[in-house]
Amino acid sequence: MNIRIQTLDFKYLDEAFALATEVFIDGSTLHKALDIGLDEYRTYLEEPFQKMVGEGFSVVAIDEETDKVVGGIIASDFHHHLDVPIGKSEKLAPLGALGNALAAKYLQVRQISKGQVVLSDMAVMAPEMAGKKIYQQMKAFCHQNASAKGYQRIVGELSSASTQHVVLNKLKHKKVVEISFSDFEYQGNYPFASIKEPPSVILAEGLL
């Protein structure tokens, strides 16, 4: 199998969007905790997904034999994610609130401007690609692309144990922010308290 890693362009936008939303609904502990359905998540994500892809940082893995999208990383200038409006969906609002809380804590550590830090916002892989090190290849491509544009750092919101292991232990990124799922409060509730593994979401930072 030959895999091509490239910048995600609009030719593969719909397929990448379908894969990303399916993977997150099936595998994300955050989405399961909120009992989010696929259709409502796609409605919520469609517009911001297109905007992020339009920035030119996102990466896609293509099976050259089938021309099928088998992986992707959706990335964006982190400055665009500071204090983002929660949106109209009450059910999905805790996701936005958690992202804002991570960003606020990060700003206590590092003051940033536009053009300095890239956020690796969504990383997805088709199930049959597990163990083939395609994630690491996409990550390296994303880093090179951002560095070529003059960015100095990349950050990622890590909510799964496997991603935390790869990014912190293999890629050697530094944990700069951590929020315990059991302690995160939104409007008097603890929407992610049911998540036990991993116990927290981490914002990790790497130099480019």
Coordinates of C-alpha atoms in Angstrom, one line a residue:
M1 CA 0.0 0.0 0.0
N2 CA 1.4 3.4 -1.0
I3 CA 0.3 6.3 1.1
R4 CA 0.7 9.9 -0.1
I5 CA 0.8 12.7 2.5
Q6 CA -0.3 16.1 1.2
T7 CA -1.9 19.4 2.2
L8 CA -5.7 18.9 2.5
D9 CA -7.3 20.7 -0.5
F10 CA -10.9 21.0 -1.4
K11 CA -10.8 18.0 -3.7
Y12 CA -10.7 15.8 -0.6
L13 CA -12.6 18.1 1.7
D14 CA -15.9 16.2 1.9
E15 CA -14.3 12.8 2.3
A16 CA -12.0 14.1 5.0
F17 CA -14.9 15.7 6.8
A18 CA -16.9 12.4 6.6
L19 CA -13.9 10.4 8.0
A20 CA -13.1 12.9 10.8
T21 CA -16.7 13.1 12.0
E22 CA -17.2 9.4 11.9
V23 CA -14.0 8.7 13.8
F24 CA -14.7 11.3 16.5
I25 CA -18.3 10.1 17.1
D26 CA -17.2 6.5 17.2
G27 CA -14.0 6.9 19.3
S28 CA -13.9 10.2 21.2
T29 CA -14.6 10.0 24.9
L30 CA -15.6 13.6 24.9
H31 CA -18.3 13.0 22.3
K32 CA -19.5 9.8 23.9
A33 CA -19.8 11.6 27.3
L34 CA -22.1 14.2 25.7
D35 CA -24.1 11.5 23.7
I36 CA -23.6 13.4 20.5
G37 CA -25.1 12.0 17.3
L38 CA -23.3 12.0 13.9
D39 CA -25.7 14.3 12.1
E40 CA -25.8 16.9 14.8
Y41 CA -22.0 16.9 15.1
R42 CA -21.7 17.4 11.3
T43 CA -24.1 20.3 11.4
Y44 CA -22.1 21.9 14.3
L45 CA -18.7 21.3 12.7
E46 CA -19.2 21.9 9.0
E47 CA -18.6 25.7 8.8
P48 CA -15.6 25.8 11.2
F49 CA -14.1 22.7 9.5
Q50 CA -14.2 24.4 6.1
K51 CA -12.6 27.6 7.6
M52 CA -9.7 25.7 9.2
V53 CA -9.0 23.7 5.9
G54 CA -9.0 27.0 4.0
E55 CA -6.0 28.2 6.1
G56 CA -3.8 25.7 4.4
F57 CA -2.3 23.9 7.4
S58 CA -4.4 20.7 7.3
V59 CA -2.9 17.4 6.1
V60 CA -4.5 14.4 4.5
A61 CA -3.2 10.8 3.9
I62 CA -4.3 9.3 0.6
D63 CA -4.2 5.6 -0.4
E64 CA -2.8 6.0 -3.9
E65 CA -4.3 2.8 -5.2
T66 CA -7.8 3.8 -4.4
D67 CA -7.5 7.6 -4.1
K68 CA -9.2 7.2 -0.7
V69 CA -8.7 9.4 2.3
V70 CA -7.3 7.2 5.1
G71 CA -6.2 9.9 7.6
G72 CA -6.0 13.5 8.3
I73 CA -4.9 16.3 10.6
I74 CA -7.0 19.5 10.7
A75 CA -4.9 22.4 11.8
S76 CA -5.3 26.1 12.2
D77 CA -3.7 29.2 13.5
F78 CA -4.2 28.9 17.3
H79 CA -4.9 32.6 17.6
H80 CA -8.2 32.0 15.8
H81 CA -9.3 29.7 18.7
L82 CA -8.9 32.1 21.5
D83 CA -12.2 32.8 23.3
V84 CA -14.4 31.3 20.5
P85 CA -18.2 31.8 20.8
I86 CA -19.8 28.6 22.2
G87 CA -22.3 28.4 19.4
K88 CA -26.0 27.6 19.3
S89 CA -26.0 24.0 20.2
E90 CA -26.5 23.5 24.0
K91 CA -25.6 19.9 23.8
L92 CA -22.3 20.6 22.2
A93 CA -21.5 23.7 24.2
P94 CA -19.3 21.9 26.7
L95 CA -16.9 21.1 23.9
G96 CA -16.4 24.7 23.1
A97 CA -16.2 25.7 26.7
L98 CA -13.5 23.1 27.3
G99 CA -11.5 24.4 24.3
N100 CA -11.8 27.9 25.6
A101 CA -10.6 26.8 29.1
L102 CA -7.5 25.2 27.6
A103 CA -6.7 28.3 25.6
A104 CA -7.1 30.6 28.6
K105 CA -4.7 28.5 30.6
Y106 CA -2.3 28.4 27.8
L107 CA -2.3 32.2 27.6
Q108 CA -1.2 32.2 31.3
V109 CA 1.9 30.4 30.2
R110 CA 2.6 32.1 26.9
Q111 CA 1.4 35.3 25.2
I112 CA 0.9 34.7 21.5
S113 CA 0.1 36.6 18.4
K114 CA -1.3 35.5 15.0
G115 CA 1.3 33.7 12.9
Q116 CA 3.2 32.1 15.8
V117 CA 1.4 28.9 17.0
V118 CA -0.5 26.3 15.0
L119 CA -3.2 24.2 16.6
S120 CA -3.5 20.6 15.6
D121 CA -7.2 20.5 16.2
M122 CA -8.4 17.1 14.9
A123 CA -6.2 14.0 14.1
V124 CA -8.0 11.0 12.6
M125 CA -7.1 7.7 11.1
A126 CA -9.2 5.1 9.2
P127 CA -9.3 2.0 11.5
E128 CA -7.5 -0.2 9.0
M129 CA -4.5 2.2 9.1
A130 CA -3.7 1.6 12.8
G131 CA -0.1 0.7 13.5
K132 CA 1.3 1.8 10.1
K133 CA 2.9 5.0 11.5
I134 CA 0.9 7.2 9.2
Y135 CA -0.1 9.6 12.0
Q136 CA 3.6 10.3 12.6
Q137 CA 4.1 11.0 8.9
M138 CA 1.2 13.4 8.8
K139 CA 2.4 15.1 11.9
A140 CA 5.8 15.6 10.4
F141 CA 4.3 17.0 7.2
C142 CA 2.1 19.4 9.3
H143 CA 5.1 20.6 11.2
Q144 CA 7.2 21.2 8.1
N145 CA 4.3 23.1 6.5
A146 CA 3.8 25.3 9.5
S147 CA 7.5 26.0 9.9
A148 CA 7.8 27.0 6.3
K149 CA 5.1 29.6 6.9
G150 CA 7.1 31.1 9.8
Y151 CA 5.3 29.5 12.7
Q152 CA 7.4 28.6 15.8
R153 CA 5.2 26.2 17.8
I154 CA 2.5 23.7 17.4
V155 CA 0.0 22.7 20.0
G156 CA -2.5 19.9 20.3
E157 CA -5.6 19.2 22.5
L158 CA -5.1 15.6 23.5
S159 CA -8.1 13.8 24.9
S160 CA -7.3 10.2 24.3
A161 CA -4.7 8.0 26.1
S162 CA -3.2 6.8 22.8
T163 CA -2.7 10.2 21.4
Q164 CA -1.2 11.5 24.7
H165 CA 1.2 8.6 24.6
V166 CA 2.4 9.3 21.0
V167 CA 2.6 13.0 21.3
L168 CA 4.2 13.2 24.8
N169 CA 6.5 10.1 24.7
K170 CA 7.3 9.6 21.0
L171 CA 7.2 13.1 19.6
K172 CA 8.5 14.5 22.9
H173 CA 6.1 17.5 23.0
K174 CA 5.7 19.2 26.4
K175 CA 2.6 19.2 28.5
V176 CA 1.8 22.8 29.2
V177 CA -1.9 22.7 30.3
E178 CA -4.0 20.0 31.9
I179 CA -7.7 19.9 32.9
S180 CA -9.1 17.1 34.9
F181 CA -12.4 15.8 33.4
S182 CA -13.8 15.2 36.8
D183 CA -13.1 18.8 37.8
F184 CA -14.3 20.6 34.7
E185 CA -17.5 22.5 35.4
Y186 CA -19.9 24.0 32.8
Q187 CA -23.0 25.8 34.0
G188 CA -23.1 24.0 37.3
N189 CA -22.6 20.6 35.7
Y190 CA -19.6 18.3 35.2
P191 CA -20.2 17.0 31.6
F192 CA -17.1 14.9 31.3
A193 CA -17.0 13.4 34.8
S194 CA -17.9 10.0 33.4
I195 CA -14.5 9.8 31.5
K196 CA -12.0 7.8 33.5
E197 CA -9.3 7.0 30.9
P198 CA -7.5 9.2 30.4
P199 CA -8.3 11.3 33.5
S200 CA -7.6 14.6 31.9
V201 CA -7.3 16.5 28.6
I202 CA -3.9 17.9 27.9
L203 CA -2.6 20.8 25.7
A204 CA 0.8 19.8 24.5
E205 CA 3.3 22.1 22.8
G206 CA 6.2 21.3 20.4
L207 CA 8.8 23.5 18.8
L208 CA 8.9 23.7 15.0

